[in-house]
Amino acid sequence: VLEEGRMPGVLHSVGCAGSAAVIGVTFIHPVDMTKTRLQVSGTKGFRDYKALGLVGTVTTVSREEGIAAFWKGIPAAWLREASYTSLRLGLYAPIKKAIGADKPDSGFLKKFAAGCAAGGIGSVAGNPFDVLKTKMMAAEGEGVGFTKCVRQIAADQGIMGFYKGIDANIAR
């Protein structure tokens, strides 16, 4: 029986994990956007940000695109965290319990398996938003809006375009 005003345990865990992650990513996103620009640096169609370095990249982006550019892709980042992190953190304890790894004498492998399962489920749910986030952050100039980006990926690559890199994401 649930106490009045309380969510069930799993939903509570998932909700708390997702809320904390969404708040956190809002503040970290400018650093992630800068990292993404440095990662795609010099590839086809992208400026050589590596030559500018970290400070030069921040200065150039803010001067040419404005401070708001550091939050390009934030809707996708919020959705990624709301799905991936919510599930990864929120499902760990219930999965541990389901496979019997919640006992004090449970071995490392069972706990590791619970973590892998929770992370894998989170990765499958969050990967489409990760792809969108990266594409939106890498876009120079005006960039591309969330809906336009979804349509572009779907039209060019189909549903599997949202799952690029899923194997590496799950392995991570």
JSON list of C-alpha atoms in Angstrom, two decimals, residues 6-169:
[
{"chain": "A", "resi": 6, "resn": "ARG", "atom": "CA", "xyz": [4.19, 9.09, -2.63]},
{"chain": "A", "resi": 7, "resn": "MET", "atom": "CA", "xyz": [5.09, 7.56, -5.98]},
{"chain": "A", "resi": 8, "resn": "PRO", "atom": "CA", "xyz": [5.88, 3.87, -6.15]},
{"chain": "A", "resi": 9, "resn": "GLY", "atom": "CA", "xyz": [9.54, 3.08, -5.42]},
{"chain": "A", "resi": 10, "resn": "VAL", "atom": "CA", "xyz": [10.72, 2.53, -9.01]},
{"chain": "A", "resi": 11, "resn": "LEU", "atom": "CA", "xyz": [8.90, 5.58, -10.35]},
{"chain": "A", "resi": 12, "resn": "HIS", "atom": "CA", "xyz": [10.27, 7.65, -7.49]},
{"chain": "A", "resi": 13, "resn": "SER", "atom": "CA", "xyz": [13.83, 6.51, -8.22]},
{"chain": "A", "resi": 14, "resn": "VAL", "atom": "CA", "xyz": [13.46, 7.11, -11.95]},
{"chain": "A", "resi": 15, "resn": "GLY", "atom": "CA", "xyz": [11.85, 10.52, -11.40]},
{"chain": "A", "resi": 16, "resn": "CYS", "atom": "CA", "xyz": [14.50, 11.70, -8.93]},
{"chain": "A", "resi": 17, "resn": "ALA", "atom": "CA", "xyz": [17.36, 10.50, -11.13]},
{"chain": "A", "resi": 18, "resn": "GLY", "atom": "CA", "xyz": [15.92, 12.17, -14.22]},
{"chain": "A", "resi": 19, "resn": "SER", "atom": "CA", "xyz": [15.15, 15.44, -12.47]},
{"chain": "A", "resi": 20, "resn": "ALA", "atom": "CA", "xyz": [18.65, 15.73, -11.04]},
{"chain": "A", "resi": 21, "resn": "ALA", "atom": "CA", "xyz": [20.19, 14.90, -14.43]},
{"chain": "A", "resi": 22, "resn": "VAL", "atom": "CA", "xyz": [18.07, 17.48, -16.28]},
{"chain": "A", "resi": 23, "resn": "ILE", "atom": "CA", "xyz": [19.07, 20.19, -13.81]},
{"chain": "A", "resi": 24, "resn": "GLY", "atom": "CA", "xyz": [22.72, 19.18, -14.03]},
{"chain": "A", "resi": 25, "resn": "VAL", "atom": "CA", "xyz": [22.87, 19.08, -17.83]},
{"chain": "A", "resi": 26, "resn": "THR", "atom": "CA", "xyz": [21.44, 22.58, -18.03]},
{"chain": "A", "resi": 27, "resn": "PHE", "atom": "CA", "xyz": [24.56, 23.91, -16.32]},
{"chain": "A", "resi": 28, "resn": "ILE", "atom": "CA", "xyz": [27.07, 21.54, -17.98]},
{"chain": "A", "resi": 29, "resn": "HIS", "atom": "CA", "xyz": [25.71, 21.89, -21.53]},
{"chain": "A", "resi": 30, "resn": "PRO", "atom": "CA", "xyz": [27.97, 24.81, -22.58]},
{"chain": "A", "resi": 31, "resn": "VAL", "atom": "CA", "xyz": [31.02, 22.69, -21.76]},
{"chain": "A", "resi": 32, "resn": "ASP", "atom": "CA", "xyz": [29.55, 19.74, -23.67]},
{"chain": "A", "resi": 33, "resn": "MET", "atom": "CA", "xyz": [28.76, 21.96, -26.67]},
{"chain": "A", "resi": 34, "resn": "THR", "atom": "CA", "xyz": [32.34, 23.26, -26.69]},
{"chain": "A", "resi": 35, "resn": "LYS", "atom": "CA", "xyz": [33.68, 19.68, -26.43]},
{"chain": "A", "resi": 36, "resn": "THR", "atom": "CA", "xyz": [31.49, 18.62, -29.37]},
{"chain": "A", "resi": 37, "resn": "ARG", "atom": "CA", "xyz": [32.78, 21.49, -31.51]},
{"chain": "A", "resi": 38, "resn": "LEU", "atom": "CA", "xyz": [36.35, 20.45, -30.72]},
{"chain": "A", "resi": 39, "resn": "GLN", "atom": "CA", "xyz": [35.54, 16.80, -31.51]},
{"chain": "A", "resi": 40, "resn": "VAL", "atom": "CA", "xyz": [34.12, 17.54, -34.97]},
{"chain": "A", "resi": 41, "resn": "SER", "atom": "CA", "xyz": [36.83, 20.11, -35.62]},
{"chain": "A", "resi": 42, "resn": "GLY", "atom": "CA", "xyz": [38.34, 20.01, -39.08]},
{"chain": "A", "resi": 43, "resn": "THR", "atom": "CA", "xyz": [36.04, 17.30, -40.42]},
{"chain": "A", "resi": 44, "resn": "LYS", "atom": "CA", "xyz": [34.15, 17.93, -43.64]},
{"chain": "A", "resi": 45, "resn": "GLY", "atom": "CA", "xyz": [32.13, 21.11, -43.35]},
{"chain": "A", "resi": 46, "resn": "PHE", "atom": "CA", "xyz": [33.39, 22.12, -39.89]},
{"chain": "A", "resi": 47, "resn": "ARG", "atom": "CA", "xyz": [35.80, 24.85, -38.85]},
{"chain": "A", "resi": 48, "resn": "ASP", "atom": "CA", "xyz": [39.14, 23.82, -37.36]},
{"chain": "A", "resi": 49, "resn": "TYR", "atom": "CA", "xyz": [38.36, 24.56, -33.72]},
{"chain": "A", "resi": 50, "resn": "LYS", "atom": "CA", "xyz": [41.36, 22.53, -32.58]},
{"chain": "A", "resi": 51, "resn": "ALA", "atom": "CA", "xyz": [43.62, 25.23, -34.00]},
{"chain": "A", "resi": 52, "resn": "LEU", "atom": "CA", "xyz": [41.72, 27.79, -31.91]},
{"chain": "A", "resi": 53, "resn": "GLY", "atom": "CA", "xyz": [41.97, 25.75, -28.72]},
{"chain": "A", "resi": 54, "resn": "LEU", "atom": "CA", "xyz": [39.46, 25.80, -25.88]},
{"chain": "A", "resi": 55, "resn": "VAL", "atom": "CA", "xyz": [39.56, 29.53, -25.16]},
{"chain": "A", "resi": 56, "resn": "GLY", "atom": "CA", "xyz": [39.58, 30.40, -28.87]},
{"chain": "A", "resi": 57, "resn": "THR", "atom": "CA", "xyz": [36.60, 28.14, -29.50]},
{"chain": "A", "resi": 58, "resn": "VAL", "atom": "CA", "xyz": [34.60, 29.72, -26.66]},
{"chain": "A", "resi": 59, "resn": "THR", "atom": "CA", "xyz": [35.53, 33.23, -27.83]},
{"chain": "A", "resi": 60, "resn": "THR", "atom": "CA", "xyz": [34.72, 32.52, -31.49]},
{"chain": "A", "resi": 61, "resn": "VAL", "atom": "CA", "xyz": [31.39, 30.83, -30.79]},
{"chain": "A", "resi": 62, "resn": "SER", "atom": "CA", "xyz": [30.25, 33.58, -28.42]},
{"chain": "A", "resi": 63, "resn": "ARG", "atom": "CA", "xyz": [31.34, 36.35, -30.81]},
{"chain": "A", "resi": 64, "resn": "GLU", "atom": "CA", "xyz": [29.91, 34.80, -34.00]},
{"chain": "A", "resi": 65, "resn": "GLU", "atom": "CA", "xyz": [26.85, 32.95, -32.70]},
{"chain": "A", "resi": 66, "resn": "GLY", "atom": "CA", "xyz": [26.08, 34.62, -29.37]},
{"chain": "A", "resi": 67, "resn": "ILE", "atom": "CA", "xyz": [26.05, 33.27, -25.84]},
{"chain": "A", "resi": 68, "resn": "ALA", "atom": "CA", "xyz": [22.81, 31.36, -26.50]},
{"chain": "A", "resi": 69, "resn": "ALA", "atom": "CA", "xyz": [24.77, 29.12, -28.91]},
{"chain": "A", "resi": 70, "resn": "PHE", "atom": "CA", "xyz": [26.23, 27.34, -25.90]},
{"chain": "A", "resi": 71, "resn": "TRP", "atom": "CA", "xyz": [22.76, 25.91, -25.25]},
{"chain": "A", "resi": 72, "resn": "LYS", "atom": "CA", "xyz": [22.19, 24.62, -28.79]},
{"chain": "A", "resi": 73, "resn": "GLY", "atom": "CA", "xyz": [20.61, 21.21, -28.50]},
{"chain": "A", "resi": 74, "resn": "ILE", "atom": "CA", "xyz": [19.47, 21.69, -24.90]},
{"chain": "A", "resi": 75, "resn": "PRO", "atom": "CA", "xyz": [15.97, 20.27, -25.60]},
{"chain": "A", "resi": 76, "resn": "ALA", "atom": "CA", "xyz": [17.58, 17.07, -26.90]},
{"chain": "A", "resi": 77, "resn": "ALA", "atom": "CA", "xyz": [19.98, 17.04, -23.92]},
{"chain": "A", "resi": 78, "resn": "TRP", "atom": "CA", "xyz": [17.06, 17.32, -21.51]},
{"chain": "A", "resi": 79, "resn": "LEU", "atom": "CA", "xyz": [15.25, 14.47, -23.24]},
{"chain": "A", "resi": 80, "resn": "ARG", "atom": "CA", "xyz": [18.42, 12.38, -23.25]},
{"chain": "A", "resi": 81, "resn": "GLU", "atom": "CA", "xyz": [18.90, 12.84, -19.53]},
{"chain": "A", "resi": 82, "resn": "ALA", "atom": "CA", "xyz": [15.20, 12.35, -18.81]},
{"chain": "A", "resi": 83, "resn": "SER", "atom": "CA", "xyz": [15.36, 8.99, -20.57]},
{"chain": "A", "resi": 84, "resn": "TYR", "atom": "CA", "xyz": [18.91, 7.65, -20.32]},
{"chain": "A", "resi": 85, "resn": "THR", "atom": "CA", "xyz": [19.89, 8.80, -16.84]},
{"chain": "A", "resi": 86, "resn": "SER", "atom": "CA", "xyz": [16.44, 8.24, -15.36]},
{"chain": "A", "resi": 87, "resn": "LEU", "atom": "CA", "xyz": [16.46, 4.64, -16.48]},
{"chain": "A", "resi": 88, "resn": "ARG", "atom": "CA", "xyz": [20.16, 3.96, -15.86]},
{"chain": "A", "resi": 89, "resn": "LEU", "atom": "CA", "xyz": [20.05, 5.17, -12.27]},
{"chain": "A", "resi": 90, "resn": "GLY", "atom": "CA", "xyz": [16.41, 4.50, -11.48]},
{"chain": "A", "resi": 91, "resn": "LEU", "atom": "CA", "xyz": [16.35, 0.89, -12.67]},
{"chain": "A", "resi": 92, "resn": "TYR", "atom": "CA", "xyz": [19.61, -0.23, -11.04]},
{"chain": "A", "resi": 93, "resn": "ALA", "atom": "CA", "xyz": [18.11, -1.06, -7.63]},
{"chain": "A", "resi": 94, "resn": "PRO", "atom": "CA", "xyz": [14.99, -2.82, -9.00]},
{"chain": "A", "resi": 95, "resn": "ILE", "atom": "CA", "xyz": [17.10, -4.88, -11.41]},
{"chain": "A", "resi": 96, "resn": "LYS", "atom": "CA", "xyz": [19.51, -5.77, -8.57]},
{"chain": "A", "resi": 97, "resn": "LYS", "atom": "CA", "xyz": [16.53, -6.95, -6.55]},
{"chain": "A", "resi": 98, "resn": "ALA", "atom": "CA", "xyz": [15.04, -8.88, -9.49]},
{"chain": "A", "resi": 99, "resn": "ILE", "atom": "CA", "xyz": [18.24, -10.87, -10.08]},
{"chain": "A", "resi": 100, "resn": "GLY", "atom": "CA", "xyz": [18.95, -11.36, -6.37]},
{"chain": "A", "resi": 101, "resn": "ALA", "atom": "CA", "xyz": [21.95, -9.03, -6.21]},
{"chain": "A", "resi": 102, "resn": "ASP", "atom": "CA", "xyz": [20.49, -6.89, -3.43]},
{"chain": "A", "resi": 103, "resn": "LYS", "atom": "CA", "xyz": [21.73, -9.13, -0.63]},
{"chain": "A", "resi": 104, "resn": "PRO", "atom": "CA", "xyz": [24.79, -8.11, 1.43]},
{"chain": "A", "resi": 105, "resn": "ASP", "atom": "CA", "xyz": [26.69, -11.19, 0.25]},
{"chain": "A", "resi": 106, "resn": "SER", "atom": "CA", "xyz": [25.82, -10.71, -3.43]},
{"chain": "A", "resi": 107, "resn": "GLY", "atom": "CA", "xyz": [28.84, -11.04, -5.65]},
{"chain": "A", "resi": 108, "resn": "PHE", "atom": "CA", "xyz": [30.37, -8.34, -7.80]},
{"chain": "A", "resi": 109, "resn": "LEU", "atom": "CA", "xyz": [29.30, -10.02, -11.06]},
{"chain": "A", "resi": 110, "resn": "LYS", "atom": "CA", "xyz": [25.60, -9.91, -10.18]},
{"chain": "A", "resi": 111, "resn": "LYS", "atom": "CA", "xyz": [25.83, -6.22, -9.26]},
{"chain": "A", "resi": 112, "resn": "PHE", "atom": "CA", "xyz": [27.84, -5.56, -12.40]},
{"chain": "A", "resi": 113, "resn": "ALA", "atom": "CA", "xyz": [25.19, -7.36, -14.48]},
{"chain": "A", "resi": 114, "resn": "ALA", "atom": "CA", "xyz": [22.46, -5.21, -12.90]},
{"chain": "A", "resi": 115, "resn": "GLY", "atom": "CA", "xyz": [24.41, -2.07, -13.74]},
{"chain": "A", "resi": 116, "resn": "CYS", "atom": "CA", "xyz": [24.99, -3.23, -17.31]},
{"chain": "A", "resi": 117, "resn": "ALA", "atom": "CA", "xyz": [21.30, -4.06, -17.79]},
{"chain": "A", "resi": 118, "resn": "ALA", "atom": "CA", "xyz": [20.16, -0.70, -16.39]},
{"chain": "A", "resi": 119, "resn": "GLY", "atom": "CA", "xyz": [22.74, 1.16, -18.47]},
{"chain": "A", "resi": 120, "resn": "GLY", "atom": "CA", "xyz": [21.87, -0.78, -21.61]},
{"chain": "A", "resi": 121, "resn": "ILE", "atom": "CA", "xyz": [18.15, -0.07, -21.25]},
{"chain": "A", "resi": 122, "resn": "GLY", "atom": "CA", "xyz": [18.93, 3.61, -20.65]},
{"chain": "A", "resi": 123, "resn": "SER", "atom": "CA", "xyz": [21.21, 3.74, -23.68]},
{"chain": "A", "resi": 124, "resn": "VAL", "atom": "CA", "xyz": [18.56, 2.29, -26.00]},
{"chain": "A", "resi": 125, "resn": "ALA", "atom": "CA", "xyz": [16.02, 4.84, -24.75]},
{"chain": "A", "resi": 126, "resn": "GLY", "atom": "CA", "xyz": [18.40, 7.82, -24.79]},
{"chain": "A", "resi": 127, "resn": "ASN", "atom": "CA", "xyz": [20.42, 7.23, -27.97]},
{"chain": "A", "resi": 128, "resn": "PRO", "atom": "CA", "xyz": [18.00, 9.01, -30.34]},
{"chain": "A", "resi": 129, "resn": "PHE", "atom": "CA", "xyz": [18.25, 12.13, -28.20]},
{"chain": "A", "resi": 130, "resn": "ASP", "atom": "CA", "xyz": [22.03, 11.77, -27.98]},
{"chain": "A", "resi": 131, "resn": "VAL", "atom": "CA", "xyz": [22.23, 11.76, -31.79]},
{"chain": "A", "resi": 132, "resn": "LEU", "atom": "CA", "xyz": [19.97, 14.81, -31.99]},
{"chain": "A", "resi": 133, "resn": "LYS", "atom": "CA", "xyz": [21.91, 16.64, -29.28]},
{"chain": "A", "resi": 134, "resn": "THR", "atom": "CA", "xyz": [25.24, 16.08, -31.00]},
{"chain": "A", "resi": 135, "resn": "LYS", "atom": "CA", "xyz": [23.93, 17.13, -34.41]},
{"chain": "A", "resi": 136, "resn": "MET", "atom": "CA", "xyz": [22.37, 20.29, -32.97]},
{"chain": "A", "resi": 137, "resn": "MET", "atom": "CA", "xyz": [25.48, 21.24, -30.95]},
{"chain": "A", "resi": 138, "resn": "ALA", "atom": "CA", "xyz": [27.79, 20.74, -33.93]},
{"chain": "A", "resi": 139, "resn": "ALA", "atom": "CA", "xyz": [25.71, 23.00, -36.21]},
{"chain": "A", "resi": 140, "resn": "GLU", "atom": "CA", "xyz": [27.42, 26.33, -36.71]},
{"chain": "A", "resi": 141, "resn": "GLY", "atom": "CA", "xyz": [25.62, 29.61, -37.39]},
{"chain": "A", "resi": 142, "resn": "GLU", "atom": "CA", "xyz": [21.90, 29.54, -36.85]},
{"chain": "A", "resi": 143, "resn": "GLY", "atom": "CA", "xyz": [22.03, 25.82, -36.34]},
{"chain": "A", "resi": 144, "resn": "VAL", "atom": "CA", "xyz": [19.03, 23.56, -36.65]},
{"chain": "A", "resi": 145, "resn": "GLY", "atom": "CA", "xyz": [15.95, 23.34, -34.45]},
{"chain": "A", "resi": 146, "resn": "PHE", "atom": "CA", "xyz": [14.82, 20.18, -32.72]},
{"chain": "A", "resi": 147, "resn": "THR", "atom": "CA", "xyz": [11.88, 19.37, -35.00]},
{"chain": "A", "resi": 148, "resn": "LYS", "atom": "CA", "xyz": [13.83, 20.17, -38.16]},
{"chain": "A", "resi": 149, "resn": "CYS", "atom": "CA", "xyz": [16.69, 17.98, -36.97]},
{"chain": "A", "resi": 150, "resn": "VAL", "atom": "CA", "xyz": [14.32, 15.05, -36.26]},
{"chain": "A", "resi": 151, "resn": "ARG", "atom": "CA", "xyz": [12.79, 15.38, -39.72]},
{"chain": "A", "resi": 152, "resn": "GLN", "atom": "CA", "xyz": [16.20, 15.67, -41.39]},
{"chain": "A", "resi": 153, "resn": "ILE", "atom": "CA", "xyz": [17.59, 12.52, -39.74]},
{"chain": "A", "resi": 154, "resn": "ALA", "atom": "CA", "xyz": [14.38, 10.57, -40.42]},
{"chain": "A", "resi": 155, "resn": "ALA", "atom": "CA", "xyz": [14.32, 11.63, -44.08]},
{"chain": "A", "resi": 156, "resn": "ASP", "atom": "CA", "xyz": [18.02, 11.04, -44.73]},
{"chain": "A", "resi": 157, "resn": "GLN", "atom": "CA", "xyz": [18.66, 7.92, -42.66]},
{"chain": "A", "resi": 158, "resn": "GLY", "atom": "CA", "xyz": [15.34, 6.51, -41.49]},
{"chain": "A", "resi": 159, "resn": "ILE", "atom": "CA", "xyz": [14.69, 5.31, -37.95]},
{"chain": "A", "resi": 160, "resn": "MET", "atom": "CA", "xyz": [18.14, 3.70, -37.73]},
{"chain": "A", "resi": 161, "resn": "GLY", "atom": "CA", "xyz": [19.70, 7.15, -38.05]},
{"chain": "A", "resi": 162, "resn": "PHE", "atom": "CA", "xyz": [18.62, 7.76, -34.45]},
{"chain": "A", "resi": 163, "resn": "TYR", "atom": "CA", "xyz": [20.54, 4.68, -33.35]},
{"chain": "A", "resi": 164, "resn": "LYS", "atom": "CA", "xyz": [23.94, 5.54, -34.83]},
{"chain": "A", "resi": 165, "resn": "GLY", "atom": "CA", "xyz": [26.58, 4.63, -32.32]},
{"chain": "A", "resi": 166, "resn": "ILE", "atom": "CA", "xyz": [24.21, 2.56, -30.18]},
{"chain": "A", "resi": 167, "resn": "ASP", "atom": "CA", "xyz": [26.75, -0.24, -29.80]},
{"chain": "A", "resi": 168, "resn": "ALA", "atom": "CA", "xyz": [29.38, 2.14, -28.43]},
{"chain": "A", "resi": 169, "resn": "ASN", "atom": "CA", "xyz": [26.77, 3.86, -26.28]}
]
